[in-house]
Structure formats: structure tokens, C-alpha cells
Amino acid sequence: MRPILFIVVPCYNEEEVLPESSRLFFDKLVALIDRNEIAPESRVLFVDDGSKDSTWKIIQSLSREDKHFQGVSLSRNRGHQNALLAGLLEAKDKCDITISIDCDGQDDIDAIDEMVARYKEGNDVVYGVRSDRSSDSFFKRFTAESYYHLLRFLGADIVFNHADYRLLSDRVLYELDSFKEVNLYLRGIVPLIGFSSTSVYYSRKERIAGETHYPLARMLALAMNGITSLSAEPLRLISKIGVFIAIISFIGVIWSIVEQFTGNTVAGWASMTCIICFVAGVQLLSIGILGEYIGKIYLEVKGRPRFIIKERTKRYEEQAK
Ligand code: UDP
Ligand code: MG
């Protein structure tokens, strides 16, 4: 069995990295083809996520030089998740399996061999899992790991220490196509699709060049998206806090009536202020959480396209499975 593999690579302003990492992808693809592990029609598919530098030019010239390189360009920057989705949906009719990988060389390319082997053993999904995060700062490691725990706690089924380096079979890609949500968090959706899955382990490296596109603010936004797209638990949490505060309030009412009749009602400015501040804080936080979900409903209801493809590399159009 020689599946057609598409390596799907989202790229945003990666002109410094691309010349080097494209070599890595190419060598890996050709080595697998030579060993008869995958079909000769296998490709590296770059998705240019509306880059402002020469990324798309580099992709175009790569594809002119060698037919193994293909690319699509989005009409504007839509973020990693949408760019990845664009690539996966583009690839789904042309291949048997996709492997999504970042273009900065952080994900160990050699894990691809094992992913393909696991696929041949009958797995439709193979997760790339980081066996150690020593290349990340302590802060990133700590926040990332706490976040996985939080998502688990909120009831989302996600794979610990797995980012977006994974193999998907065409069956899974077809099902993925029917998840129409705009608030997209692939890490959470893939486990929901189901089918048999397994993990391979790799150690995450430093970026080859350039800088991360996920500074703290964007990471927090992605994290928030993840929670709101996978779990309604925060809404339930509000009700639970409400019940808790209602019980306390009931006790407080009885207490204040007793105080009233025993004539001790003048003191109590501090306790009053504390109660008002506390309840106001909880209320604002609750409204904020509600608002977060309503905002997401608003975006979903509009059902705008998640990405728009502006251009494809020349030879790309010709190929079909
Ligand atoms: N990326 C993208 N669109 C964006 C931001 C990033 O397609 O708006 C790509 C980027 O080119 C890279 C991958 O997503 O291939 C992961 O981004 P990055 O390495 O900056 O994130 P980190 O690994 O630091 O979390
Ligand atoms: Mg990276």
C-alpha cells in the first residue's frame, strides 16, 4: 500500500525560514517515495496565510522548480488554524493522507516516517506529541501545561502536549469538512471526529529562524477560542457560583435580621463594602463570560467563510487523485 501523502504547511511571513525548511520537507518526501513508502504523486502543500513579505514568491518559485511543491495563497491573513484548515480541505480530494506541520522546523520532521507506519497499521489519526518541551521557556511550558489541564477539567477531549503536527486520513478529512464552525480549534475537533488514533513522540526544537507569531496576547486569544469552542462548562460554573452566593446571602439575611432585633446595626461598613465589591466582581465576570459566548454565537450565525483562496500555484490545478 502506497498512500498519496500531502504535507500541509501553513506559512505566515516565513521568508527567512522557508528556503531552509522547504529542503527538509522535500528531502523527507523524496526519501519516502524512494523507499516506496508513499506514492510518487505525494506533495508538499504550502498555504500562504496572507504573508506581507516574499513568502508567496518563494512558494511560487519552489513550485516552478519542482512539481513536488504546491501552494495556495489566502486572500488575507486568517491565522494559523484557518490557514491549516484551508490546506487540509484543499488536499482532501487529492490525497490519501495529510500531515500538517509548522514551517519553522520546530516539529521534528523524522516523526513523519513513524506517522506513516502507524497509518499503515490502521490508524486514521496519528498525533505528534512533544515528549519534552525543553526548548520552550519555563513560562510557555507552565502556561501551556496548565492550559491542557484546564481544558481537560472543563470536559474537552484533547491530547496532552499535542499541537497541530498530525496525520489525518482522507476519511477523517471528509468528516472534518462537515464541521462548519467559524470558531475553529482543530486540536479539539479532531478527537471529536473519532476513528482509530494513536500518538508518536518527538522532541520539539528551536525555530530555524524568524520569530514566533504567537506572542502572549495571541496565545491567550487562541486559548480562549479553544475553551469556548470546546466547552460550555464556564456557563455552568456561573450558575454554580450563583447558587453558592445565594446560599451565603440567605444566611446573611437571617444574620442581619437578628442583628436588627438585637440592636447592633450601626457597625459594619467594612463588611458591607467587601460584600458589594465581591458580588459586583462576580457579576461582571459572569457577564463577561456570557458575552464571550454570545460573541461567538454572533460570529457563528453570520457563517462567514473561514478563508478565501486567492491563488494556486500553476501545476497544482492539474493534479487529481
Ligand atoms: N502561522 C500562520 N498564520 C498566522 C500565524 C502563524 O499560518 O497568522 C503559521 C506559521 O508560519 C508557522 C505556524 O503557523 O508555520 C506556527 O506559528 P509559530 O511558529 O509562529 O507559532 P509557535 O510555534 O511559536 O507557537
Ligand atoms: Mg513555531
Coordinates of C-alpha atoms and ligand atoms in Angstrom, one line a residue:
M1 CA 0.0 0.0 0.0
R2 CA 1.5 3.3 -1.1
P3 CA -0.7 6.2 0.1
I4 CA -0.5 9.6 -1.5
L5 CA 0.8 12.0 1.2
F6 CA 0.3 15.7 1.3
I7 CA 2.4 17.5 3.8
V8 CA 0.4 20.6 4.6
V9 CA 2.4 23.6 5.8
P10 CA 0.8 26.9 6.9
C11 CA 3.2 29.9 6.4
Y12 CA 2.9 33.4 7.5
N13 CA 5.8 35.8 6.9
E14 CA 8.3 33.0 6.8
E15 CA 10.7 34.2 4.1
E16 CA 13.7 33.6 6.4
V17 CA 12.7 30.1 7.2
L18 CA 11.2 28.8 4.1
P19 CA 14.3 28.2 1.9
E20 CA 15.7 26.0 4.5
S21 CA 12.7 24.2 5.8
S22 CA 11.4 23.5 2.3
R23 CA 14.6 21.5 1.7
L24 CA 13.8 19.4 4.8
F25 CA 10.3 18.7 3.6
F26 CA 11.5 17.9 0.1
D27 CA 14.2 15.5 1.3
K28 CA 11.8 13.7 3.6
L29 CA 9.2 13.4 0.8
V30 CA 11.6 12.1 -1.8
A31 CA 13.2 9.7 0.7
L32 CA 9.8 8.2 1.5
I33 CA 8.9 8.0 -2.2
D34 CA 12.2 6.3 -3.0
R35 CA 11.7 3.7 -0.3
N36 CA 8.2 3.0 -1.8
E37 CA 6.5 4.1 1.5
I38 CA 4.3 6.7 -0.2
A39 CA 3.1 7.2 -3.8
P40 CA 5.1 9.4 -6.3
E41 CA 2.1 11.8 -6.5
S42 CA 2.8 12.9 -2.9
R43 CA 3.3 16.6 -2.5
V44 CA 4.3 19.4 -0.1
L45 CA 1.4 21.8 0.0
F46 CA 2.2 25.3 1.4
V47 CA -0.6 27.6 2.5
D48 CA 0.5 31.2 2.4
D49 CA -1.6 32.9 5.1
G50 CA -1.7 36.4 3.5
S51 CA 2.0 37.0 4.2
K52 CA 3.3 40.5 3.8
D53 CA 6.8 39.5 2.8
S54 CA 8.1 37.4 -0.1
T55 CA 6.8 34.1 1.3
W56 CA 4.3 33.6 -1.6
K57 CA 7.0 34.4 -4.2
I58 CA 9.3 31.8 -2.6
I59 CA 6.5 29.2 -2.7
Q60 CA 5.8 30.0 -6.4
S61 CA 9.4 29.7 -7.4
L62 CA 9.7 26.4 -5.4
S63 CA 6.7 25.0 -7.3
R64 CA 8.2 26.1 -10.6
E65 CA 11.4 24.3 -9.8
D66 CA 9.9 21.1 -8.7
K67 CA 6.5 19.5 -9.1
H68 CA 6.6 18.1 -5.5
F69 CA 6.0 21.7 -4.2
Q70 CA 2.5 23.1 -4.5
G71 CA 0.9 26.1 -2.9
V72 CA -2.2 28.1 -2.3
S73 CA -2.4 31.6 -1.2
L74 CA -5.2 33.1 1.1
S75 CA -6.7 36.4 0.3
R76 CA -5.6 37.8 3.7
N77 CA -4.1 36.7 7.0
R78 CA -6.6 34.4 8.8
G79 CA -4.5 32.9 11.5
H80 CA -2.8 29.5 11.8
Q81 CA -5.9 27.4 12.4
N82 CA -7.8 28.7 9.4
A83 CA -4.7 28.5 7.1
L84 CA -4.2 24.9 8.2
L85 CA -7.9 24.1 7.6
A86 CA -7.6 25.7 4.1
G87 CA -4.7 23.4 3.3
L88 CA -6.4 20.3 4.6
L89 CA -9.6 20.9 2.7
E90 CA -7.6 21.7 -0.4
A91 CA -5.7 18.4 -0.1
K92 CA -8.6 16.1 0.8
D93 CA -9.6 15.2 -2.8
K94 CA -6.0 14.8 -4.0
C95 CA -4.5 12.5 -1.4
D96 CA -5.0 9.6 1.0
I97 CA -3.3 11.2 4.0
T98 CA -2.2 14.6 5.1
I99 CA 0.4 15.5 7.6
S100 CA 0.2 19.1 9.0
I101 CA 3.4 20.6 10.2
D102 CA 4.7 24.1 11.0
C103 CA 7.1 25.6 8.6
D104 CA 9.7 26.8 11.1
G105 CA 11.4 23.4 11.7
Q106 CA 10.2 23.2 15.3
D107 CA 8.4 19.9 14.7
D108 CA 10.8 17.0 14.1
I109 CA 10.4 16.0 10.5
D110 CA 11.6 12.5 11.2
A111 CA 8.4 11.7 13.1
I112 CA 6.8 11.6 9.7
D113 CA 8.2 8.1 9.0
E114 CA 6.6 6.7 12.1
M115 CA 3.3 8.5 11.4
V116 CA 3.1 6.9 8.0
A117 CA 3.9 3.5 9.6
R118 CA 1.2 3.9 12.2
Y119 CA -1.3 4.9 9.4
K120 CA -0.5 1.6 7.6
E121 CA -1.2 -0.3 10.8
G122 CA -4.8 1.0 10.5
N123 CA -4.9 4.3 12.3
D124 CA -6.8 7.2 10.7
V125 CA -5.4 9.8 13.1
V126 CA -1.8 10.0 14.3
Y127 CA -1.0 12.7 16.8
G128 CA 2.5 14.1 17.1
V129 CA 3.1 14.6 20.8
R130 CA 6.0 16.6 22.3
S131 CA 8.0 14.3 24.5
D132 CA 9.8 17.2 26.1
R133 CA 9.4 21.0 25.9
S134 CA 13.0 21.9 27.0
S135 CA 13.3 24.3 24.0
D136 CA 10.3 26.3 25.4
S137 CA 10.8 28.9 28.1
F138 CA 9.6 28.0 31.6
F139 CA 6.7 30.4 31.3
K140 CA 5.5 28.9 28.0
R141 CA 5.8 25.4 29.3
F142 CA 4.0 26.2 32.5
T143 CA 1.1 28.1 30.9
A144 CA 0.8 25.5 28.1
E145 CA 0.6 22.6 30.5
S146 CA -1.8 24.4 32.9
Y147 CA -4.0 25.1 29.9
Y148 CA -4.2 21.4 28.9
H149 CA -5.2 20.6 32.4
L150 CA -7.8 23.3 32.4
L151 CA -9.3 22.1 29.1
R152 CA -9.4 18.6 30.5
F153 CA -11.1 19.8 33.6
L154 CA -13.7 21.6 31.5
G155 CA -14.5 18.3 29.8
A156 CA -12.8 18.8 26.5
D157 CA -11.2 15.7 25.0
I158 CA -7.7 16.8 23.9
V159 CA -4.4 15.1 23.6
F160 CA -1.8 16.3 26.1
N161 CA 1.2 18.2 24.6
H162 CA -0.1 17.8 21.1
A163 CA -0.2 20.9 18.8
D164 CA -1.0 20.7 15.2
Y165 CA 1.5 18.2 14.0
R166 CA -0.6 15.2 13.0
L167 CA -1.5 12.8 10.3
L168 CA -5.1 12.6 9.1
S169 CA -6.6 10.1 6.6
D170 CA -8.9 11.1 3.8
R171 CA -11.9 9.6 5.7
V172 CA -11.2 12.0 8.6
L173 CA -10.7 14.9 6.2
Y174 CA -14.1 14.3 4.7
E175 CA -15.7 14.4 8.1
L176 CA -13.7 17.4 9.1
D177 CA -15.3 19.2 6.2
S178 CA -18.7 18.9 7.8
F179 CA -17.6 20.8 10.9
K180 CA -18.6 24.2 9.7
E181 CA -17.8 26.2 12.8
V182 CA -16.1 29.6 12.4
N183 CA -14.5 29.5 15.9
L184 CA -12.2 26.7 14.9
Y185 CA -9.9 24.8 17.2
L186 CA -8.6 21.8 15.3
R187 CA -6.9 20.3 18.4
G188 CA -10.3 19.9 19.9
I189 CA -12.2 18.9 16.8
V190 CA -10.0 16.1 15.6
P191 CA -10.6 13.9 18.7
L192 CA -14.4 14.6 18.3
I193 CA -14.3 13.2 14.8
G194 CA -13.2 9.8 16.2
F195 CA -11.8 6.9 14.2
S196 CA -8.9 4.9 15.5
S197 CA -6.0 7.1 16.6
T198 CA -2.5 6.8 18.1
S199 CA 0.4 9.0 19.0
V200 CA 4.1 9.3 18.1
Y201 CA 6.5 11.2 20.3
Y202 CA 9.1 13.7 19.2
S203 CA 11.1 16.4 20.9
R204 CA 10.3 20.0 19.8
K205 CA 13.2 22.1 18.6
E206 CA 14.0 25.8 18.3
R207 CA 12.8 27.7 15.4
I208 CA 15.2 27.6 12.4
A209 CA 15.0 31.4 12.1
G210 CA 12.5 34.3 12.5
E211 CA 10.2 34.8 15.4
T212 CA 7.0 33.3 16.8
H213 CA 3.8 34.7 15.6
Y214 CA 2.1 33.8 18.8
P215 CA 3.1 36.4 21.4
L216 CA 1.2 36.3 24.7
A217 CA -1.9 38.2 23.6
R218 CA -2.4 35.9 20.6
M219 CA -1.8 32.8 22.6
L220 CA -4.4 34.0 25.1
A221 CA -6.9 34.6 22.3
L222 CA -6.3 31.1 20.9
A223 CA -6.6 29.7 24.4
M224 CA -9.9 31.5 24.9
N225 CA -11.1 30.2 21.5
G226 CA -10.2 26.7 22.5
I227 CA -12.2 26.9 25.7
T228 CA -15.3 28.5 24.1
S229 CA -15.3 26.2 21.1
L230 CA -15.0 23.0 23.2
S231 CA -16.9 23.5 26.4
A232 CA -19.9 25.2 27.8
E233 CA -18.7 24.4 31.3
P234 CA -17.8 28.1 32.2
L235 CA -21.5 28.9 31.8
R236 CA -22.5 26.2 34.2
L237 CA -19.8 27.4 36.5
I238 CA -21.6 30.8 36.7
S239 CA -24.8 29.0 37.8
K240 CA -22.8 27.1 40.5
I241 CA -21.3 30.3 41.8
G242 CA -24.7 31.9 41.7
V243 CA -26.1 29.1 43.9
F244 CA -23.2 29.3 46.3
I245 CA -23.6 33.1 46.7
A246 CA -27.4 32.7 47.1
I247 CA -26.9 30.4 50.0
I248 CA -24.4 32.7 51.6
S249 CA -26.8 35.6 51.1
F250 CA -29.6 33.7 52.7
I251 CA -27.5 33.2 55.8
G252 CA -26.5 36.9 55.6
V253 CA -30.2 38.0 55.5
I254 CA -31.0 35.9 58.6
W255 CA -28.0 37.3 60.3
S256 CA -28.8 40.9 59.6
I257 CA -32.4 40.5 60.8
V258 CA -31.1 39.0 64.0
E259 CA -28.7 41.9 64.4
Q260 CA -31.5 44.3 63.7
F261 CA -33.6 43.0 66.6
T262 CA -30.7 42.8 69.0
G263 CA -29.9 46.5 68.2
N264 CA -26.3 46.0 66.7
T265 CA -26.9 47.6 63.3
V266 CA -24.6 50.6 63.1
A267 CA -21.2 49.0 62.8
G268 CA -20.5 47.0 59.6
W269 CA -19.2 49.4 57.0
A270 CA -16.2 47.2 56.2
S271 CA -18.3 44.0 55.8
M272 CA -20.8 45.9 53.6
T273 CA -18.1 47.2 51.3
C274 CA -16.5 43.8 51.0
I275 CA -19.8 42.2 50.1
I276 CA -20.6 44.8 47.5
C277 CA -17.2 44.6 45.9
F278 CA -17.2 40.8 45.9
V279 CA -20.7 40.4 44.4
A280 CA -20.1 43.2 41.8
G281 CA -16.8 41.4 40.7
V282 CA -18.5 38.1 40.4
Q283 CA -21.4 39.7 38.4
L284 CA -19.1 41.5 36.0
L285 CA -17.0 38.3 35.5
S286 CA -20.2 36.3 34.8
I287 CA -21.4 38.9 32.3
G288 CA -18.0 38.8 30.6
I289 CA -18.2 35.0 30.2
L290 CA -21.7 35.2 28.9
G291 CA -20.6 37.9 26.5
E292 CA -17.7 35.8 25.3
Y293 CA -20.2 33.0 24.3
I294 CA -22.7 35.5 22.8
G295 CA -19.9 37.0 20.7
K296 CA -19.0 33.6 19.4
I297 CA -22.7 32.8 18.6
Y298 CA -22.8 36.1 16.7
L299 CA -19.8 35.1 14.6
E300 CA -21.2 31.6 14.0
V301 CA -24.6 32.8 13.0
K302 CA -23.2 35.0 10.3
G303 CA -21.4 32.0 8.9
R304 CA -18.8 34.0 7.0
P305 CA -16.2 31.9 5.1
R306 CA -13.3 30.9 7.1
F307 CA -10.8 31.6 4.4
I308 CA -10.7 32.7 0.8
I309 CA -8.2 31.2 -1.6
K310 CA -6.8 33.9 -3.9
E311 CA -4.3 31.9 -5.9
R312 CA -2.9 28.5 -6.5
T313 CA 0.5 27.6 -8.0
K314 CA 0.4 26.6 -11.6
R315 CA 0.7 22.9 -11.7
Y316 CA -1.5 22.4 -8.7
E317 CA -4.7 22.6 -10.7
E318 CA -3.8 19.7 -12.9
Q319 CA -3.4 17.1 -10.2
A320 CA -6.3 15.0 -9.0
K321 CA -6.4 11.7 -7.2
Ligands
UDP1 N1 1.1 30.9 11.0 C1 0.1 31.1 10.1 N2 -0.7 32.2 10.3 C2 -0.5 33.1 11.3 C3 0.5 32.8 12.3 C4 1.3 31.7 12.1 O1 -0.1 30.4 9.1 O2 -1.3 34.1 11.4 C5 2.0 29.7 10.8 C6 3.5 30.0 10.9 O3 4.0 30.3 9.7 C7 4.0 28.6 11.4 C8 2.9 28.1 12.2 O4 1.7 28.8 11.9 O5 4.2 27.7 10.3 C9 3.1 28.2 13.7 O6 3.4 29.6 14.0 P1 4.6 30.0 15.0 O7 5.8 29.2 14.8 O8 4.8 31.5 14.9 O9 4.0 29.7 16.4 P2 4.7 28.9 17.7 O10 5.3 27.7 17.1 O11 5.6 29.9 18.2 O12 3.5 28.6 18.6
MG2 MG 6.7 27.7 15.7

